[in-house]
Amino acid sequence: ADWEWVLGVDLWGVVHGVRLFVPMMLEAAAKDPAYRGHITNTASMAGLLTPPNMGIYNAAKAAVVSLTETMYQDLKLVSDQIGASLLCPYFVPTGITSSERNRPNAPKDSQLTKSQLIGQAMSNKAVSSGKVTAGEVAFKVFKAISDNQFYVFSHESPKALGNITSRMENIVAMKNPADPFLEAPAIGAKLREQLRAA
């Protein structure tokens, strides 16, 4: 049920949007050479970095990254009038950590697992400490659309983007994924201890 709900919202919501709006944009472009359209899909840094203890969310957001990169290439094959962007926010205080409130038909008696509770606490802390506002992210999205820029990041710090670089370097070098807690070993040790406790 968790997989179906998260994929239904985070992946299929995007798929349905693409399937509805892209054909309409292509039709408008075919009728009017002055028409310009643009579609922006929201993934997450989790779709690029695969942080631990977030498997369902990571899988959904990685699929959105792949879908949108492919859509960008496909659109370039058929039209110069429609652009695409991919928004990958880091921790932005938007209420995302309380999204369970929107879940239809949530089992009333279901108990969260230990890993779900720990993951929820980690997400709550990270998101609540976010320094970039949703309004600032929206401004970046509109600028990216105006500039026909594909990748849009809420946080453009060397550390945030450096994590993507490190992941890609590991992939190309055929290295195992790096320890995400390399720079914060105390957090990694605490998480391992909590998850391994009986």
PDB file of C-alpha atoms in Angstrom:
ATOM      1  CA  ALA A   1       0.000   0.000   0.000  1.00  0.00           C
ATOM      2  CA  ASP A   2       2.864   2.418   0.780  1.00  0.00           C
ATOM      3  CA  TRP A   3       4.503   1.782  -2.581  1.00  0.00           C
ATOM      4  CA  GLU A   4       1.243   2.246  -4.480  1.00  0.00           C
ATOM      5  CA  TRP A   5       0.401   5.487  -2.691  1.00  0.00           C
ATOM      6  CA  VAL A   6       3.840   7.101  -3.038  1.00  0.00           C
ATOM      7  CA  LEU A   7       4.311   6.006  -6.656  1.00  0.00           C
ATOM      8  CA  GLY A   8       0.731   7.034  -7.415  1.00  0.00           C
ATOM      9  CA  VAL A   9       1.356  10.588  -6.250  1.00  0.00           C
ATOM     10  CA  ASP A  10       5.058  11.158  -6.918  1.00  0.00           C
ATOM     11  CA  LEU A  11       5.425   9.300 -10.218  1.00  0.00           C
ATOM     12  CA  TRP A  12       1.988   8.701 -11.724  1.00  0.00           C
ATOM     13  CA  GLY A  13       0.901  12.253 -10.918  1.00  0.00           C
ATOM     14  CA  VAL A  14       3.765  13.464 -13.115  1.00  0.00           C
ATOM     15  CA  VAL A  15       3.048  10.862 -15.808  1.00  0.00           C
ATOM     16  CA  HIS A  16      -0.606  11.913 -15.988  1.00  0.00           C
ATOM     17  CA  GLY A  17       0.404  15.591 -16.209  1.00  0.00           C
ATOM     18  CA  VAL A  18       2.830  14.878 -19.045  1.00  0.00           C
ATOM     19  CA  ARG A  19       0.326  12.718 -20.913  1.00  0.00           C
ATOM     20  CA  LEU A  20      -2.367  15.385 -20.611  1.00  0.00           C
ATOM     21  CA  PHE A  21      -0.448  18.588 -21.312  1.00  0.00           C
ATOM     22  CA  VAL A  22       2.330  17.635 -23.756  1.00  0.00           C
ATOM     23  CA  PRO A  23      -0.063  16.533 -26.543  1.00  0.00           C
ATOM     24  CA  MET A  24      -2.007  19.792 -26.121  1.00  0.00           C
ATOM     25  CA  MET A  25       1.239  21.776 -26.329  1.00  0.00           C
ATOM     26  CA  LEU A  26       2.360  19.876 -29.426  1.00  0.00           C
ATOM     27  CA  GLU A  27      -1.020  20.498 -31.061  1.00  0.00           C
ATOM     28  CA  ALA A  28      -0.820  24.218 -30.237  1.00  0.00           C
ATOM     29  CA  ALA A  29       2.739  24.369 -31.600  1.00  0.00           C
ATOM     30  CA  ALA A  30       1.663  22.693 -34.845  1.00  0.00           C
ATOM     31  CA  LYS A  31      -1.093  25.295 -35.333  1.00  0.00           C
ATOM     32  CA  ASP A  32       0.928  28.392 -34.398  1.00  0.00           C
ATOM     33  CA  PRO A  33       4.624  28.900 -35.191  1.00  0.00           C
ATOM     34  CA  ALA A  34       4.781  31.623 -32.498  1.00  0.00           C
ATOM     35  CA  TYR A  35       3.522  29.287 -29.754  1.00  0.00           C
ATOM     36  CA  ARG A  36       5.923  28.529 -26.917  1.00  0.00           C
ATOM     37  CA  GLY A  37       5.236  25.938 -24.238  1.00  0.00           C
ATOM     38  CA  HIS A  38       7.215  24.613 -21.312  1.00  0.00           C
ATOM     39  CA  ILE A  39       6.662  21.796 -18.860  1.00  0.00           C
ATOM     40  CA  THR A  40       8.397  21.590 -15.484  1.00  0.00           C
ATOM     41  CA  ASN A  41       8.328  18.386 -13.475  1.00  0.00           C
ATOM     42  CA  THR A  42       9.215  18.258  -9.797  1.00  0.00           C
ATOM     43  CA  ALA A  43      11.520  15.453  -8.747  1.00  0.00           C
ATOM     44  CA  SER A  44      13.834  15.843  -5.750  1.00  0.00           C
ATOM     45  CA  MET A  45      17.493  15.736  -4.861  1.00  0.00           C
ATOM     46  CA  ALA A  46      16.497  12.288  -3.554  1.00  0.00           C
ATOM     47  CA  GLY A  47      16.037  11.249  -7.184  1.00  0.00           C
ATOM     48  CA  LEU A  48      19.688  12.086  -7.848  1.00  0.00           C
ATOM     49  CA  LEU A  49      21.321  11.126  -4.536  1.00  0.00           C
ATOM     50  CA  THR A  50      19.341   8.140  -3.182  1.00  0.00           C
ATOM     51  CA  PRO A  51      19.645   8.870   0.548  1.00  0.00           C
ATOM     52  CA  PRO A  52      19.199   5.893   2.902  1.00  0.00           C
ATOM     53  CA  ASN A  53      15.940   4.877   4.547  1.00  0.00           C
ATOM     54  CA  MET A  54      13.839   6.516   1.787  1.00  0.00           C
ATOM     55  CA  GLY A  55      13.598   3.732  -0.794  1.00  0.00           C
ATOM     56  CA  ILE A  56      10.042   4.290  -2.031  1.00  0.00           C
ATOM     57  CA  TYR A  57      10.439   8.056  -2.333  1.00  0.00           C
ATOM     58  CA  ASN A  58      13.876   7.737  -3.970  1.00  0.00           C
ATOM     59  CA  ALA A  59      12.566   5.265  -6.547  1.00  0.00           C
ATOM     60  CA  ALA A  60       9.640   7.524  -7.448  1.00  0.00           C
ATOM     61  CA  LYS A  61      11.797  10.627  -7.760  1.00  0.00           C
ATOM     62  CA  ALA A  62      14.537   8.831  -9.735  1.00  0.00           C
ATOM     63  CA  ALA A  63      11.822   7.753 -12.168  1.00  0.00           C
ATOM     64  CA  VAL A  64      10.689  11.386 -12.510  1.00  0.00           C
ATOM     65  CA  VAL A  65      14.294  12.414 -13.248  1.00  0.00           C
ATOM     66  CA  SER A  66      14.596   9.767 -15.965  1.00  0.00           C
ATOM     67  CA  LEU A  67      11.153  10.487 -17.419  1.00  0.00           C
ATOM     68  CA  THR A  68      11.828  14.220 -17.624  1.00  0.00           C
ATOM     69  CA  GLU A  69      15.325  13.871 -19.084  1.00  0.00           C
ATOM     70  CA  THR A  70      13.900  11.538 -21.735  1.00  0.00           C
ATOM     71  CA  MET A  71      10.954  13.860 -22.394  1.00  0.00           C
ATOM     72  CA  TYR A  72      13.382  16.766 -22.881  1.00  0.00           C
ATOM     73  CA  GLN A  73      15.266  14.755 -25.529  1.00  0.00           C
ATOM     74  CA  ASP A  74      12.059  13.544 -27.173  1.00  0.00           C
ATOM     75  CA  LEU A  75      10.616  17.062 -27.380  1.00  0.00           C
ATOM     76  CA  LYS A  76      13.817  18.331 -29.012  1.00  0.00           C
ATOM     77  CA  LEU A  77      13.336  15.716 -31.735  1.00  0.00           C
ATOM     78  CA  VAL A  78       9.852  16.923 -32.654  1.00  0.00           C
ATOM     79  CA  SER A  79       9.658  20.637 -31.817  1.00  0.00           C
ATOM     80  CA  ASP A  80      11.730  23.719 -31.032  1.00  0.00           C
ATOM     81  CA  GLN A  81       8.668  25.364 -29.492  1.00  0.00           C
ATOM     82  CA  ILE A  82       8.324  23.343 -26.291  1.00  0.00           C
ATOM     83  CA  GLY A  83      10.870  23.228 -23.510  1.00  0.00           C
ATOM     84  CA  ALA A  84      11.197  21.209 -20.341  1.00  0.00           C
ATOM     85  CA  SER A  85      12.734  21.673 -16.921  1.00  0.00           C
ATOM     86  CA  LEU A  86      13.377  19.384 -13.979  1.00  0.00           C
ATOM     87  CA  LEU A  87      13.072  20.814 -10.473  1.00  0.00           C
ATOM     88  CA  CYS A  88      15.123  18.982  -7.851  1.00  0.00           C
ATOM     89  CA  PRO A  89      14.556  20.643  -4.483  1.00  0.00           C
ATOM     90  CA  TYR A  90      16.571  19.770  -1.401  1.00  0.00           C
ATOM     91  CA  PHE A  91      14.995  20.426   1.997  1.00  0.00           C
ATOM     92  CA  VAL A  92      12.359  23.135   1.550  1.00  0.00           C
ATOM     93  CA  PRO A  93       9.799  23.713   4.325  1.00  0.00           C
ATOM     94  CA  THR A  94       6.567  23.062   2.413  1.00  0.00           C
ATOM     95  CA  GLY A  95       4.614  20.680   4.640  1.00  0.00           C
ATOM     96  CA  ILE A  96       5.915  17.654   2.718  1.00  0.00           C
ATOM     97  CA  THR A  97       6.648  15.776   5.927  1.00  0.00           C
ATOM     98  CA  SER A  98       2.976  15.855   6.871  1.00  0.00           C
ATOM     99  CA  SER A  99       1.736  14.593   3.502  1.00  0.00           C
ATOM    100  CA  GLU A 100       0.324  11.472   5.164  1.00  0.00           C
ATOM    101  CA  ARG A 101      -2.687  13.655   6.034  1.00  0.00           C
ATOM    102  CA  ASN A 102      -3.629  13.591   2.331  1.00  0.00           C
ATOM    103  CA  ARG A 103      -3.486   9.822   2.014  1.00  0.00           C
ATOM    104  CA  PRO A 104      -6.871   8.412   1.017  1.00  0.00           C
ATOM    105  CA  ASN A 105      -8.066   5.236   2.689  1.00  0.00           C
ATOM    106  CA  ALA A 106      -5.145   5.167   5.116  1.00  0.00           C
ATOM    107  CA  PRO A 107      -5.525   2.165   7.400  1.00  0.00           C
ATOM    108  CA  LYS A 108      -6.590   3.576  10.769  1.00  0.00           C
ATOM    109  CA  ASP A 109      -4.964   0.810  12.791  1.00  0.00           C
ATOM    110  CA  SER A 110      -1.684   0.531  10.896  1.00  0.00           C
ATOM    111  CA  GLN A 111       1.492   1.089  12.860  1.00  0.00           C
ATOM    112  CA  LEU A 112       4.555   2.663  11.309  1.00  0.00           C
ATOM    113  CA  THR A 113       7.641   0.471  11.344  1.00  0.00           C
ATOM    114  CA  LYS A 114      10.711   1.480  13.310  1.00  0.00           C
ATOM    115  CA  SER A 115      12.526   2.503  10.123  1.00  0.00           C
ATOM    116  CA  GLN A 116       9.516   4.564   8.991  1.00  0.00           C
ATOM    117  CA  LEU A 117       9.387   6.393  12.328  1.00  0.00           C
ATOM    118  CA  ILE A 118      13.122   7.093  12.222  1.00  0.00           C
ATOM    119  CA  GLY A 119      12.937   8.199   8.582  1.00  0.00           C
ATOM    120  CA  GLN A 120      10.016  10.481   9.377  1.00  0.00           C
ATOM    121  CA  ALA A 121      11.911  12.064  12.288  1.00  0.00           C
ATOM    122  CA  MET A 122      14.978  12.598  10.080  1.00  0.00           C
ATOM    123  CA  SER A 123      12.885  14.168   7.323  1.00  0.00           C
ATOM    124  CA  ASN A 124      11.030  16.396   9.779  1.00  0.00           C
ATOM    125  CA  LYS A 125      14.312  17.710  11.188  1.00  0.00           C
ATOM    126  CA  ALA A 126      15.910  18.265   7.775  1.00  0.00           C
ATOM    127  CA  VAL A 127      12.886  19.944   6.203  1.00  0.00           C
ATOM    128  CA  SER A 128      12.109  22.134   9.212  1.00  0.00           C
ATOM    129  CA  SER A 129      15.678  23.437   9.163  1.00  0.00           C
ATOM    130  CA  GLY A 130      15.463  24.302   5.454  1.00  0.00           C
ATOM    131  CA  LYS A 131      16.606  27.842   4.700  1.00  0.00           C
ATOM    132  CA  VAL A 132      15.248  28.220   1.156  1.00  0.00           C
ATOM    133  CA  THR A 133      11.556  29.122   0.928  1.00  0.00           C
ATOM    134  CA  ALA A 134       9.009  27.769  -1.525  1.00  0.00           C
ATOM    135  CA  GLY A 135       8.714  31.306  -2.942  1.00  0.00           C
ATOM    136  CA  GLU A 136      12.442  31.405  -3.665  1.00  0.00           C
ATOM    137  CA  VAL A 137      12.203  28.038  -5.396  1.00  0.00           C
ATOM    138  CA  ALA A 138       9.275  29.283  -7.506  1.00  0.00           C
ATOM    139  CA  PHE A 139      11.364  32.284  -8.585  1.00  0.00           C
ATOM    140  CA  LYS A 140      14.164  29.919  -9.672  1.00  0.00           C
ATOM    141  CA  VAL A 141      11.672  27.838 -11.661  1.00  0.00           C
ATOM    142  CA  PHE A 142      10.294  30.863 -13.533  1.00  0.00           C
ATOM    143  CA  LYS A 143      13.837  32.042 -14.288  1.00  0.00           C
ATOM    144  CA  ALA A 144      14.761  28.571 -15.565  1.00  0.00           C
ATOM    145  CA  ILE A 145      11.717  28.541 -17.844  1.00  0.00           C
ATOM    146  CA  SER A 146      12.648  31.995 -19.145  1.00  0.00           C
ATOM    147  CA  ASP A 147      16.255  30.877 -19.732  1.00  0.00           C
ATOM    148  CA  ASN A 148      15.214  27.466 -21.136  1.00  0.00           C
ATOM    149  CA  GLN A 149      17.359  25.853 -18.433  1.00  0.00           C
ATOM    150  CA  PHE A 150      16.689  22.172 -17.788  1.00  0.00           C
ATOM    151  CA  TYR A 151      18.052  21.437 -14.294  1.00  0.00           C
ATOM    152  CA  VAL A 152      16.699  23.597 -11.469  1.00  0.00           C
ATOM    153  CA  PHE A 153      18.064  23.165  -7.942  1.00  0.00           C
ATOM    154  CA  SER A 154      16.662  24.817  -4.836  1.00  0.00           C
ATOM    155  CA  HIS A 155      20.118  24.752  -3.251  1.00  0.00           C
ATOM    156  CA  GLU A 156      23.070  25.462  -5.507  1.00  0.00           C
ATOM    157  CA  SER A 157      25.773  25.171  -2.869  1.00  0.00           C
ATOM    158  CA  PRO A 158      28.984  23.320  -3.728  1.00  0.00           C
ATOM    159  CA  LYS A 159      28.146  20.733  -1.045  1.00  0.00           C
ATOM    160  CA  ALA A 160      24.670  19.994  -2.411  1.00  0.00           C
ATOM    161  CA  LEU A 161      25.815  19.749  -6.014  1.00  0.00           C
ATOM    162  CA  GLY A 162      29.104  18.110  -5.024  1.00  0.00           C
ATOM    163  CA  ASN A 163      27.152  15.122  -3.746  1.00  0.00           C
ATOM    164  CA  ILE A 164      25.769  14.604  -7.253  1.00  0.00           C
ATOM    165  CA  THR A 165      29.272  14.840  -8.714  1.00  0.00           C
ATOM    166  CA  SER A 166      30.594  12.296  -6.208  1.00  0.00           C
ATOM    167  CA  ARG A 167      27.776   9.878  -7.022  1.00  0.00           C
ATOM    168  CA  MET A 168      28.392  10.129 -10.772  1.00  0.00           C
ATOM    169  CA  GLU A 169      32.151   9.685 -10.282  1.00  0.00           C
ATOM    170  CA  ASN A 170      31.490   6.520  -8.257  1.00  0.00           C
ATOM    171  CA  ILE A 171      29.200   5.202 -10.980  1.00  0.00           C
ATOM    172  CA  VAL A 172      31.727   5.845 -13.759  1.00  0.00           C
ATOM    173  CA  ALA A 173      34.535   4.327 -11.654  1.00  0.00           C
ATOM    174  CA  MET A 174      32.284   1.335 -10.847  1.00  0.00           C
ATOM    175  CA  LYS A 175      32.668   1.987  -7.117  1.00  0.00           C
ATOM    176  CA  ASN A 176      30.060   1.024  -4.562  1.00  0.00           C
ATOM    177  CA  PRO A 177      27.841   3.873  -3.367  1.00  0.00           C
ATOM    178  CA  ALA A 178      29.658   6.097  -0.885  1.00  0.00           C
ATOM    179  CA  ASP A 179      28.686   6.228   2.782  1.00  0.00           C
ATOM    180  CA  PRO A 180      26.185   9.109   2.948  1.00  0.00           C
ATOM    181  CA  PHE A 181      27.339   9.808   6.499  1.00  0.00           C
ATOM    182  CA  LEU A 182      31.037  10.130   5.683  1.00  0.00           C
ATOM    183  CA  GLU A 183      31.023  13.780   6.731  1.00  0.00           C
ATOM    184  CA  ALA A 184      28.686  13.186   9.682  1.00  0.00           C
ATOM    185  CA  PRO A 185      29.741   9.820  11.165  1.00  0.00           C
ATOM    186  CA  ALA A 186      27.933  10.413  14.465  1.00  0.00           C
ATOM    187  CA  ILE A 187      24.597  10.678  12.644  1.00  0.00           C
ATOM    188  CA  GLY A 188      25.334   7.506  10.666  1.00  0.00           C
ATOM    189  CA  ALA A 189      26.332   5.635  13.824  1.00  0.00           C
ATOM    190  CA  LYS A 190      23.173   6.760  15.616  1.00  0.00           C
ATOM    191  CA  LEU A 191      20.956   5.728  12.700  1.00  0.00           C
ATOM    192  CA  ARG A 192      22.603   2.298  12.447  1.00  0.00           C
ATOM    193  CA  GLU A 193      22.223   1.791  16.193  1.00  0.00           C
ATOM    194  CA  GLN A 194      18.534   2.731  16.110  1.00  0.00           C
ATOM    195  CA  LEU A 195      17.741   0.546  13.111  1.00  0.00           C
ATOM    196  CA  ARG A 196      19.661  -2.471  14.438  1.00  0.00           C
ATOM    197  CA  ALA A 197      18.239  -2.310  17.954  1.00  0.00           C
ATOM    198  CA  ALA A 198      15.842  -5.113  18.828  1.00  0.00           C
TER     199      ALA A 198
END
